[in-house]
Amino acid sequence: MKPIRLEMQGFGPFGGTEIIEFSQLSGVFLITGDTGAGKTTIFDGISFALFGETSGSSRQVDSVRSHYAEATEPTRVWLKFSQHGEEYEIERSPRYERPRKNGKGTTTELPKAAFTLPDGTVLTGKETVNRKVEELLGLNYKQFKQVAMIAQGEFLQLLLAGSEQRGAIFRKVFHTEDCQYLQTQLKTRVSEARAEVERNKTQILSVLQMVQPPCHDTVGTELEEAIAQKDPYRAKNLMQGIKGWIEADDQTRTDLEEQEKQLIHRLEQLRALQKQYAQLQQAEERLQAQRQKISQQQEALEQARKVLESAADKEEKIKEYNIVQAQLEEKIKSRARANELGRKLQEAQRKAASKQEQQALRHKQYEQWTELLQKDEARVQELSQVPLQLGELRAQSTQLEHQLVQMRRAQNLEELCKQLKNRWEKQQLVYLQVEQDLAEARTAHQTGEDLWFRAQAGILAQTLVEGQACPVCGSIHHPDKAKLEDHVPSEAERKLLRSKVEELQKRRGDESVLAAEYKSTYEAEMAHLQELDVSLTDMAETEKAASGAKRQIRQLELQQQELTRLQQRLPEHREKMVQCQSQEEQARQEAAQCQVEAAGLEGALRQEVERFGSEPVRMLQEQLRICQSERGQLEKALSDARHSHELLDRSLQQ
């Protein structure tokens, strides 16, 4: 990577815009200047443009904005560089606080990144740009610091880095990843081949252990020694002897299989004969059983014929029972009709009495609704002037409430102005104290930085050994080493001093903004108080008058609600009167109709009783049950006899 042009605006110690044309410099050049002049900032700018980080660990990205920059001036770094013969442009901005464009206070400017490629393509976003830069340079931010740009005080970290870390850096620089990959693959394949050989040896030994020698000859003895010594390669010379064992075993197996087939064939013939003999015995037993069964069936059939002849005589008796049953069923139906007529007669009489009661009740309700209507009409006349009185009183109450609101607002504003003035005065004292603390912190920070820079030479001199090259100048002789300063602040102490200055700077701005807000709010509220121009001396009398008006309004509102309810109820009362009068007439007509219906039912009931008698239904049902039971027994006996005779005759034929 070769830088061509660097632009820094509001960055580090540069309050304005600084431009460095590296293209005008040739060969080796030196960057010199006093402490704090901005030498390291040039390297910070290059590192920030490429990776979004500073070149050293002593500066944080969020603190690179210049304290000398104007409030409206942005903080950005633009770098143009070449790589592999092509030119690239990259621009970044860090996160920082800036004043709001509209209103008071500050807002946070978010970090930005843009990377322009040689073909004009623009990549944006911190992560996307970082990946493209690492891919182009072949180094990440940490490796770039150790190889291409070593910050102040961090050269010793590269010298003391482990071989593994340095190897990773050089592998990135010289692109030897393929060699490392080839070496790793070769080691992996050697390990896999060795493991495969061991698995094959184990399998061969397992197979040899399953071989059982038929006799202890020379081959069997050597096989046992090979297994005991776990040497599968000796089995190669014993394969001919083992094949002889296998051939002898195969011949023996063939002879035994032939004998087995002959024995199986003979056994099947014996089983077939045994099965035929068993079938013959079973047939003889079944024949004897059938002869005995035929004899028994003939005797049973004769008895069934006699039972059937005796059962046939009962058919006449069954017909008589049928006639009696029909008569009893007709009487039961008659009693059921008579009971239904009696029930309907009672229902008609009950309805007639109920309608007469309804007629009397409706007449009484008509008189009650008439009395209630007269009372409500008189009360409506009394409350007719309430809406007019309520409107006048509400207007008066609204005016009093408006006066009270203005008085209370003025009272609250007066108290608020006292509190705001007190806060403003206290905030001014806080701001002055923070200003004093910031001046002291800046002095302590600058003193610590000066001591630390003067002590770097002394720290490096402590590591020099006579006869070994200096990592800075290369000399092997060190006659006059630099001395180590006393009371040099550590990195943690420097960081603490720097963070304290930054914290107090931020706090000073916050306290200043807060004091200005208190002052502005106080002045605005005082202006509002003067605009009201309200006197608070008559406030008690106004509150008393407003309270009395509210009480009177509540009383009139209750009376108006009562008036509304009464006006809504008057049509309902009139409708109820008409409804009661109509219902009374309807109940009178329905009562007369029920009386006529009861007289007709009473005559029908008398005729039904005279026709079929008045025997109780329970007695008739009991007689019917006995008749049905006896008829059923006769029918069942006849049916059973016929069925039994048919079954025995069919069984005998079979």
XYZ file of C-alpha atoms in Angstrom:
654
model
C 0.000 0.000 0.000
C 1.443 3.389 -1.060
C -0.286 6.595 0.181
C -0.791 9.333 -2.444
C -2.827 12.070 -0.709
C -4.186 12.486 2.846
C -6.801 15.048 3.983
C -7.715 15.525 7.692
C -10.446 17.917 8.832
C -11.232 18.584 12.522
C -9.021 15.599 13.380
C -6.705 15.399 16.407
C -4.732 18.655 16.896
C -5.805 19.957 13.457
C -8.774 22.251 13.962
C -9.105 23.074 10.265
C -8.238 21.070 7.127
C -4.724 19.653 6.647
C -3.582 18.127 3.309
C -0.426 16.007 2.810
C 0.700 15.223 -0.763
C 2.763 12.022 -0.450
C 3.073 11.903 -4.256
C 5.485 14.898 -4.082
C 7.860 13.007 -1.762
C 10.409 10.559 -3.228
C 12.606 7.973 -1.565
C 12.908 7.904 2.235
C 11.574 10.973 4.099
C 11.402 11.989 7.774
C 8.457 13.418 9.736
C 9.779 15.662 12.551
C 8.346 18.218 14.932
C 7.887 19.180 18.573
C 5.974 17.009 21.028
C 2.234 17.425 20.415
C 2.738 18.937 16.946
C 0.694 16.161 15.298
C 3.292 13.689 13.952
C 1.500 10.638 15.272
C -1.815 12.108 14.070
C -0.651 11.604 10.447
C -0.273 7.877 11.100
C -3.546 7.898 13.063
C -5.253 9.456 10.017
C -3.905 6.763 7.633
C -4.836 3.947 10.047
C -8.283 5.443 10.752
C -9.015 5.841 7.033
C -8.077 2.208 6.284
C -9.440 0.360 9.340
C -11.470 2.884 11.385
C -8.901 2.622 14.232
C -5.919 4.783 15.338
C -2.344 3.641 14.864
C -1.581 3.248 18.578
C -3.340 2.071 21.711
C -3.013 5.438 23.498
C -5.793 7.087 21.461
C -9.416 6.022 21.232
C -11.512 6.436 18.067
C -14.272 8.375 19.851
C -11.730 11.002 21.029
C -10.113 11.895 17.668
C -12.337 14.954 17.101
C -10.277 18.111 17.462
C -10.948 20.376 20.446
C -9.941 23.315 18.229
C -12.528 22.640 15.522
C -15.522 24.952 15.090
C -18.879 23.610 16.307
C -20.217 23.376 12.734
C -17.021 21.899 11.230
C -17.165 18.117 10.562
C -14.523 15.555 11.511
C -13.386 13.389 8.595
C -10.327 11.721 7.008
C -9.892 11.165 3.223
C -7.063 8.984 1.855
C -6.011 8.192 -1.718
C -3.575 5.256 -2.088
C -2.337 2.748 -4.666
C -2.168 -1.045 -4.410
C -0.970 -3.446 -7.164
C -0.820 -0.567 -9.658
C -4.446 0.634 -9.080
C -5.655 3.691 -7.132
C -8.331 3.640 -4.395
C -10.076 6.348 -2.334
C -11.496 5.935 1.166
C -13.253 8.415 3.492
C -14.345 7.939 7.138
C -15.980 9.974 9.920
C -15.988 8.955 13.627
C -18.796 9.199 16.189
C -18.849 12.658 17.833
C -21.189 15.201 19.431
C -22.212 18.357 17.519
C -24.736 21.171 18.193
C -28.249 20.701 16.837
C -29.011 22.581 13.620
C -32.531 23.399 14.879
C -33.091 24.064 18.555
C -30.788 23.801 21.556
C -28.538 21.022 22.866
C -26.357 18.548 20.995
C -26.853 15.487 18.837
C -24.642 12.481 18.002
C -23.108 12.262 14.531
C -22.912 8.570 13.618
C -19.747 7.018 12.102
C -19.575 6.779 8.287
C -17.326 4.964 5.806
C -17.109 5.066 1.976
C -14.617 3.130 -0.202
C -14.301 3.996 -3.928
C -12.847 1.220 -6.145
C -10.896 1.823 -9.412
C -14.018 1.034 -11.513
C -16.029 3.731 -9.697
C -17.989 1.362 -7.425
C -18.595 2.840 -3.949
C -18.867 0.569 -0.896
C -20.447 1.953 2.285
C -20.811 0.721 5.855
C -18.043 0.105 8.388
C -18.100 -3.713 8.258
C -18.288 -3.877 4.430
C -15.413 -1.414 3.972
C -13.237 -3.168 6.596
C -13.656 -6.554 4.879
C -12.723 -5.087 1.476
C -9.599 -3.319 2.869
C -8.387 -6.496 4.643
C -8.956 -8.492 1.442
C -7.032 -5.907 -0.626
C -4.064 -5.421 1.743
C -3.882 -8.993 3.032
C -3.604 -7.686 6.620
C -6.046 -6.948 9.384
C -5.775 -3.926 11.691
C -3.630 -5.676 14.323
C -1.173 -7.082 11.729
C -1.021 -3.718 9.907
C 0.096 -2.035 13.166
C 2.893 -4.585 13.678
C 4.190 -4.707 10.086
C 3.395 -1.585 8.069
C 3.025 1.093 10.760
C 4.482 0.729 14.262
C 3.179 3.381 16.668
C 5.223 5.089 19.386
C 6.048 2.718 22.239
C 4.734 -0.405 20.419
C 7.940 -1.429 18.520
C 8.973 -3.628 21.462
C 5.665 -5.585 21.179
C 6.653 -6.775 17.654
C 10.132 -7.808 18.818
C 8.692 -9.769 21.761
C 5.862 -11.397 19.757
C 5.860 -15.231 19.752
C 6.972 -17.267 16.755
C 3.411 -18.399 16.060
C 2.133 -14.818 15.944
C 5.056 -13.627 13.765
C 4.540 -16.658 11.509
C 0.890 -15.722 10.988
C 1.906 -12.151 10.121
C 4.622 -13.185 7.634
C 2.320 -15.822 6.144
C -0.186 -13.059 5.371
C 2.531 -10.766 3.958
C 4.235 -13.365 1.692
C 1.017 -15.303 0.841
C 2.280 -18.746 1.919
C -1.122 -20.061 2.959
C -1.083 -22.678 0.143
C 2.172 -24.173 1.454
C 0.745 -24.412 4.943
C -2.415 -26.037 3.540
C -0.320 -28.620 1.568
C 1.705 -29.434 4.682
C -1.441 -29.927 6.743
C -3.031 -32.192 4.093
C 0.118 -34.387 3.858
C 0.215 -34.840 7.642
C -3.469 -35.748 7.652
C -3.079 -38.365 4.887
C -0.034 -39.980 6.605
C -2.031 -40.303 9.821
C -5.018 -41.794 7.954
C -2.777 -44.342 6.138
C -1.169 -45.471 9.386
C -4.561 -45.862 11.008
C -5.796 -47.935 8.014
C -2.742 -50.284 8.298
C -3.429 -50.833 11.990
C -7.124 -51.582 11.320
C -6.186 -54.142 8.607
C -3.696 -55.906 10.928
C -6.365 -56.094 13.644
C -8.923 -57.578 11.211
C -6.414 -60.211 9.913
C -5.576 -61.310 13.466
C -9.291 -61.533 14.322
C -9.905 -63.813 11.322
C -6.862 -66.010 12.182
C -8.117 -66.455 15.753
C -11.376 -67.942 14.385
C -9.429 -70.720 12.508
C -9.451 -74.009 14.493
C -6.718 -76.487 13.334
C -8.029 -80.089 12.934
C -4.700 -81.466 14.290
C -1.499 -80.161 15.854
C 0.722 -80.374 12.771
C 3.460 -77.977 11.681
C 0.951 -75.542 10.107
C -1.179 -75.405 13.268
C 1.875 -74.751 15.465
C 3.099 -71.886 13.263
C -0.420 -70.397 13.146
C -0.618 -70.331 16.967
C 2.812 -68.630 17.134
C 1.751 -65.946 14.597
C -1.385 -65.181 16.626
C 0.556 -65.088 19.919
C 3.186 -62.706 18.437
C 0.436 -60.583 16.683
C 2.312 -60.923 13.372
C -0.282 -61.287 10.579
C 2.404 -61.331 7.856
C 3.561 -64.897 8.847
C 0.110 -66.241 7.915
C 0.933 -65.716 4.219
C 3.224 -68.839 4.234
C 0.527 -70.970 5.958
C -2.271 -70.352 3.434
C -1.650 -73.659 1.506
C -1.981 -75.758 4.681
C -5.133 -73.873 5.759
C -6.674 -74.444 2.302
C -6.063 -78.239 2.774
C -7.995 -78.107 6.048
C -10.870 -76.285 4.341
C -11.058 -78.840 1.462
C -11.163 -81.785 3.928
C -13.935 -80.050 5.923
C -15.923 -79.409 2.717
C -15.841 -83.171 1.772
C -16.992 -84.201 5.247
C -19.843 -81.667 5.133
C -20.986 -83.003 1.710
C -21.179 -86.605 2.987
C -23.146 -85.581 6.072
C -25.632 -83.547 4.005
C -26.372 -86.593 1.773
C -27.086 -88.797 4.800
C -29.354 -86.092 6.237
C -31.467 -85.997 3.012
C -32.023 -89.793 3.071
C -33.135 -89.739 6.718
C -35.537 -86.820 6.112
C -37.194 -88.703 3.177
C -37.730 -91.851 5.277
C -39.192 -89.778 8.158
C -41.749 -88.148 5.840
C -42.976 -91.581 4.617
C -43.530 -92.749 8.214
C -45.476 -89.593 9.105
C -47.811 -90.073 6.097
C -48.670 -93.658 7.124
C -49.299 -92.595 10.705
C -51.723 -89.863 9.516
C -53.739 -92.322 7.336
C -54.152 -94.785 10.245
C -55.450 -92.003 12.532
C -58.026 -90.924 9.879
C -59.358 -94.515 9.610
C -59.908 -94.769 13.372
C -61.790 -91.443 13.429
C -64.119 -92.549 10.560
C -65.101 -95.754 12.440
C -65.896 -93.770 15.616
C -68.097 -91.282 13.687
C -70.057 -94.131 11.999
C -70.954 -95.726 15.341
C -72.006 -92.358 16.801
C -74.350 -91.630 13.847
C -76.160 -94.999 14.213
C -76.882 -94.278 17.887
C -78.037 -90.735 17.072
C -80.531 -91.945 14.422
C -82.169 -94.261 16.940
C -82.502 -91.452 19.506
C -83.927 -89.039 16.909
C -86.671 -91.478 15.873
C -87.858 -91.827 19.485
C -87.817 -88.027 20.006
C -89.747 -87.423 16.770
C -92.527 -89.777 17.878
C -92.881 -87.925 21.180
C -92.949 -84.538 19.354
C -95.755 -85.744 17.087
C -97.877 -86.606 20.131
C -97.201 -83.149 21.718
C -98.170 -81.402 18.468
C -101.481 -83.241 18.245
C -102.398 -82.259 21.842
C -101.391 -78.574 21.247
C -103.576 -78.253 18.143
C -106.703 -78.595 20.324
C -105.902 -75.196 21.936
C -106.446 -73.080 18.826
C -110.206 -72.620 19.610
C -109.354 -71.390 23.091
C -106.928 -68.816 21.578
C -109.746 -67.399 19.374
C -111.993 -66.924 22.444
C -109.198 -65.045 24.202
C -108.847 -62.757 21.171
C -112.504 -61.705 21.357
C -112.295 -60.971 25.106
C -109.091 -58.974 24.572
C -110.728 -56.760 21.897
C -113.637 -55.937 24.234
C -111.314 -55.039 27.112
C -109.177 -52.797 24.865
C -112.280 -50.896 23.676
C -113.385 -50.288 27.304
C -109.891 -49.034 28.217
C -109.914 -46.579 25.289
C -113.364 -45.333 26.400
C -112.122 -44.728 29.950
C -109.101 -42.863 28.502
C -111.438 -40.624 26.439
C -113.571 -39.983 29.525
C -110.521 -39.055 31.588
C -109.307 -36.680 28.854
C -112.777 -35.026 28.718
C -112.727 -34.622 32.522
C -109.245 -33.070 32.391
C -110.327 -30.640 29.662
C -113.470 -29.747 31.640
C -111.388 -28.879 34.721
C -108.976 -26.865 32.548
C -111.872 -24.890 30.991
C -113.385 -24.158 34.417
C -109.952 -23.065 35.723
C -109.440 -20.748 32.740
C -112.878 -19.185 33.220
C -112.095 -18.406 36.881
C -108.632 -17.032 35.938
C -110.057 -14.715 33.274
C -112.566 -13.354 35.781
C -109.695 -12.606 38.193
C -107.744 -10.888 35.380
C -110.761 -8.741 34.582
C -110.953 -7.499 38.192
C -107.144 -6.931 38.345
C -107.065 -4.889 35.120
C -109.898 -2.666 36.373
C -107.952 -1.962 39.583
C -104.717 -1.168 37.603
C -106.662 1.249 35.366
C -107.740 3.222 38.425
C -104.104 3.298 39.792
C -102.607 4.588 36.482
C -105.284 7.298 36.342
C -104.340 8.590 39.824
C -100.557 8.518 39.004
C -101.076 10.477 35.757
C -102.871 13.279 37.582
C -100.041 13.610 40.181
C -97.261 13.723 37.508
C -99.078 16.390 35.464
C -99.329 18.624 38.567
C -95.544 18.200 39.316
C -94.580 19.028 35.684
C -96.489 22.323 35.996
C -94.511 23.182 39.178
C -91.057 22.564 37.486
C -91.754 24.300 34.165
C -89.456 27.332 34.964
C -86.366 25.236 35.991
C -84.589 25.129 32.528
C -84.594 28.947 32.230
C -83.207 29.422 35.750
C -80.513 26.759 35.140
C -79.267 28.439 31.924
C -78.842 31.832 33.647
C -76.978 30.316 36.618
C -74.644 28.266 34.394
C -73.552 31.367 32.476
C -72.780 33.126 35.771
C -70.805 30.087 37.046
C -68.759 29.862 33.817
C -67.662 33.476 34.176
C -66.602 32.924 37.815
C -64.674 29.753 36.899
C -62.771 31.600 34.151
C -61.730 34.273 36.663
C -60.573 31.580 39.119
C -58.542 29.774 36.436
C -56.699 32.989 35.559
C -56.012 33.713 39.264
C -54.721 30.178 39.963
C -52.538 30.236 36.853
C -51.006 33.518 37.957
C -50.425 32.107 41.446
C -48.706 28.982 40.039
C -46.563 31.040 37.652
C -45.406 33.282 40.497
C -44.277 30.233 42.544
C -42.664 28.625 39.462
C -40.650 31.761 38.696
C -39.222 31.731 42.220
C -38.138 28.088 41.826
C -36.618 28.657 38.347
C -34.612 31.658 39.526
C -33.227 29.616 42.434
C -32.255 26.739 40.065
C -30.585 29.163 37.637
C -28.422 30.701 40.362
C -27.388 27.264 41.696
C -26.573 26.007 38.180
C -24.269 28.994 37.569
C -22.255 28.031 40.659
C -22.028 24.394 39.465
C -20.788 25.521 36.009
C -18.029 27.701 37.523
C -16.865 24.792 39.717
C -16.693 22.425 36.711
C -14.734 25.070 34.730
C -12.166 25.264 37.539
C -11.912 21.419 37.786
C -11.385 21.180 34.003
C -8.472 23.665 34.085
C -6.772 21.655 36.865
C -7.341 18.331 35.018
C -5.864 19.740 31.782
C -2.736 20.903 33.634
C -2.290 17.453 35.274
C -2.823 15.671 31.932
C -0.304 17.825 30.050
C 2.283 17.339 32.824
C 1.833 13.536 32.700
C 2.142 13.458 28.884
C 5.376 15.469 28.961
C 6.893 13.106 31.578
C 5.814 10.024 29.595
C 7.322 11.177 26.263
C 10.608 12.131 27.945
C 10.743 8.696 29.617
C 10.417 6.608 26.374
C 14.122 6.834 25.600
C 14.967 5.745 29.146
C 12.588 2.743 28.923
C 14.210 1.572 25.659
C 17.725 2.081 27.100
C 16.922 -0.389 29.933
C 16.607 -3.228 27.353
C 19.946 -2.512 25.523
C 22.762 -5.057 25.953
C 26.383 -4.365 24.949
C 27.209 -6.218 21.736
C 23.572 -6.531 20.595
C 22.109 -4.197 17.965
C 19.817 -1.336 19.017
C 16.309 -1.842 17.490
C 16.250 1.914 16.598
C 19.740 2.867 15.256
C 21.314 -0.592 14.828
C 24.493 0.229 16.835
C 26.026 -2.578 18.946
C 27.824 -0.154 21.324
C 25.893 1.872 23.890
C 28.331 4.155 25.703
C 25.833 6.797 26.839
C 22.396 5.327 27.630
C 19.455 7.612 28.339
C 18.389 7.885 31.987
C 14.961 6.764 33.264
C 12.829 9.653 34.543
C 11.447 9.527 38.076
C 7.722 9.463 38.770
C 6.752 8.596 35.179
C 2.978 7.942 34.915
C 1.895 4.480 33.796
C -0.363 3.818 30.816
C -3.354 3.322 33.141
C -2.619 6.646 34.902
C -2.286 8.486 31.552
C -5.547 6.948 30.352
C -7.257 7.947 33.628
C -6.012 11.579 33.299
C -7.119 11.735 29.659
C -10.557 10.284 30.412
C -10.992 12.739 33.300
C -10.298 15.706 30.970
C -12.785 14.344 28.387
C -15.397 13.714 31.059
C -15.045 17.241 32.484
C -15.215 18.755 28.972
C -18.469 16.938 28.301
C -19.801 17.846 31.731
C -18.885 21.551 31.219
C -20.907 21.589 28.023
C -23.840 19.856 29.696
C -23.816 22.233 32.688
C -23.576 25.273 30.376
C -26.535 24.097 28.296
C -28.544 23.349 31.453
C -27.843 26.831 32.905
C -28.945 28.440 29.643
C -32.131 26.372 29.641
C -32.927 27.448 33.235
C -32.394 31.103 32.374
C -34.495 30.926 29.199
C -37.329 29.131 31.013
C -37.288 31.666 33.880
C -37.488 34.645 31.523
C -40.285 33.038 29.463
C -42.422 32.287 32.547
C -41.910 35.821 33.909
C -43.188 37.200 30.592
C -46.279 34.967 30.823
C -46.943 36.176 34.382
C -46.806 39.817 33.305
C -49.138 39.122 30.355
C -51.855 37.741 32.668
C -52.167 41.032 34.640
C -54.396 39.460 37.321
C -54.939 40.659 40.934
C -55.002 37.940 43.611
C -56.660 40.045 46.393
C -60.306 39.054 45.479
C -59.518 35.374 44.958
C -61.241 34.168 48.198
C -64.499 36.016 47.397
C -64.495 34.704 43.846
C -63.995 31.101 45.048
C -66.904 31.494 47.524
C -69.229 32.852 44.830
C -68.266 30.091 42.386
C -68.857 27.400 45.043
C -72.354 28.790 45.835
C -73.249 28.897 42.148
C -72.192 25.236 41.749
C -74.415 24.138 44.646
C -77.444 25.940 43.145
C -76.672 24.425 39.714
C -76.614 20.918 41.199
C -80.024 21.474 42.834
C -81.551 22.827 39.600
C -79.969 19.967 37.572
C -81.643 17.438 39.874
C -84.990 19.242 39.405
C -84.452 19.343 35.601
C -83.694 15.595 35.597
C -86.912 15.025 37.546
C -88.833 17.192 35.020
C -87.377 15.207 32.098
C -88.310 11.890 33.704
C -91.868 13.085 34.398
C -92.331 14.380 30.825
C -91.119 11.031 29.476
C -93.434 9.100 31.827
C -96.695 10.963 30.964
C -97.210 9.246 27.528
C -96.373 5.924 29.158
C -99.031 6.465 31.837
C -101.660 7.288 29.211
C -100.672 4.222 27.180
C -100.908 2.017 30.313
C -104.428 3.303 31.000
C -105.622 2.436 27.467
C -103.851 -0.937 27.666
C -105.494 -1.869 31.017
C -108.908 -0.885 29.700
C -108.425 -3.039 26.588
C -107.127 -6.016 28.603
C -110.132 -5.807 30.962
C -112.581 -6.119 28.020
C -110.576 -8.981 26.481
C -110.552 -10.897 29.805
C -114.379 -10.516 30.046
C -114.875 -12.018 26.548
C -112.430 -14.905 27.153
C -114.157 -15.796 30.469
C -117.518 -16.109 28.693
C -115.979 -18.308 25.956
C -114.398 -20.634 28.573
C -117.787 -21.094 30.290
C -119.425 -22.146 26.977
C -116.582 -24.642 26.301
C -116.926 -26.155 29.816
C -120.661 -26.779 29.314
C -119.976 -28.709 26.033
C -117.271 -30.880 27.654
C -119.520 -31.742 30.580
C -122.231 -33.126 28.208
C -119.720 -35.227 26.214
C -118.317 -36.724 29.427
C -121.807 -37.757 30.607
C -122.519 -39.574 27.299
C -119.176 -41.494 27.410
C -119.853 -42.765 30.966
C -123.407 -43.870 30.083
C -122.149 -45.841 27.022
C -119.245 -47.934 28.444
C -119.736 -47.774 32.207
C -117.492 -46.441 34.871
C -115.177 -49.358 35.713
C -111.723 -48.244 36.874
C -109.049 -48.323 34.177
C -106.671 -50.229 36.485
C -109.138 -53.126 36.843
C -109.702 -53.279 33.077
C -105.928 -53.257 32.445
C -105.395 -56.120 34.915
C -108.083 -58.234 33.175
C -106.474 -57.462 29.797
C -103.052 -58.467 31.118
C -104.326 -61.849 32.381
C -106.069 -62.518 29.067
C -102.950 -61.655 27.065
C -100.753 -63.807 29.318
C -102.949 -66.919 28.998
C -103.303 -66.449 25.220
C -99.536 -65.995 24.924
C -98.840 -69.204 26.832
C -101.158 -71.172 24.516
C -99.609 -69.648 21.393
C -96.084 -70.337 22.671
C -96.874 -73.966 23.494
C -98.336 -74.503 19.990
C -95.385 -72.765 18.320
C -92.805 -74.688 20.365
C -94.456 -78.023 19.494
C -94.475 -77.260 15.767
C -90.900 -76.001 15.828
C -89.657 -78.987 17.819
C -91.393 -81.454 15.419
C -89.860 -79.702 12.361
C -86.359 -79.668 13.857
C -86.459 -83.356 14.825
C -87.829 -84.393 11.437
C -85.136 -82.413 9.558
C -82.383 -83.726 11.858
C -83.516 -87.312 11.329
C -83.493 -86.865 7.526
C -79.920 -85.565 7.704
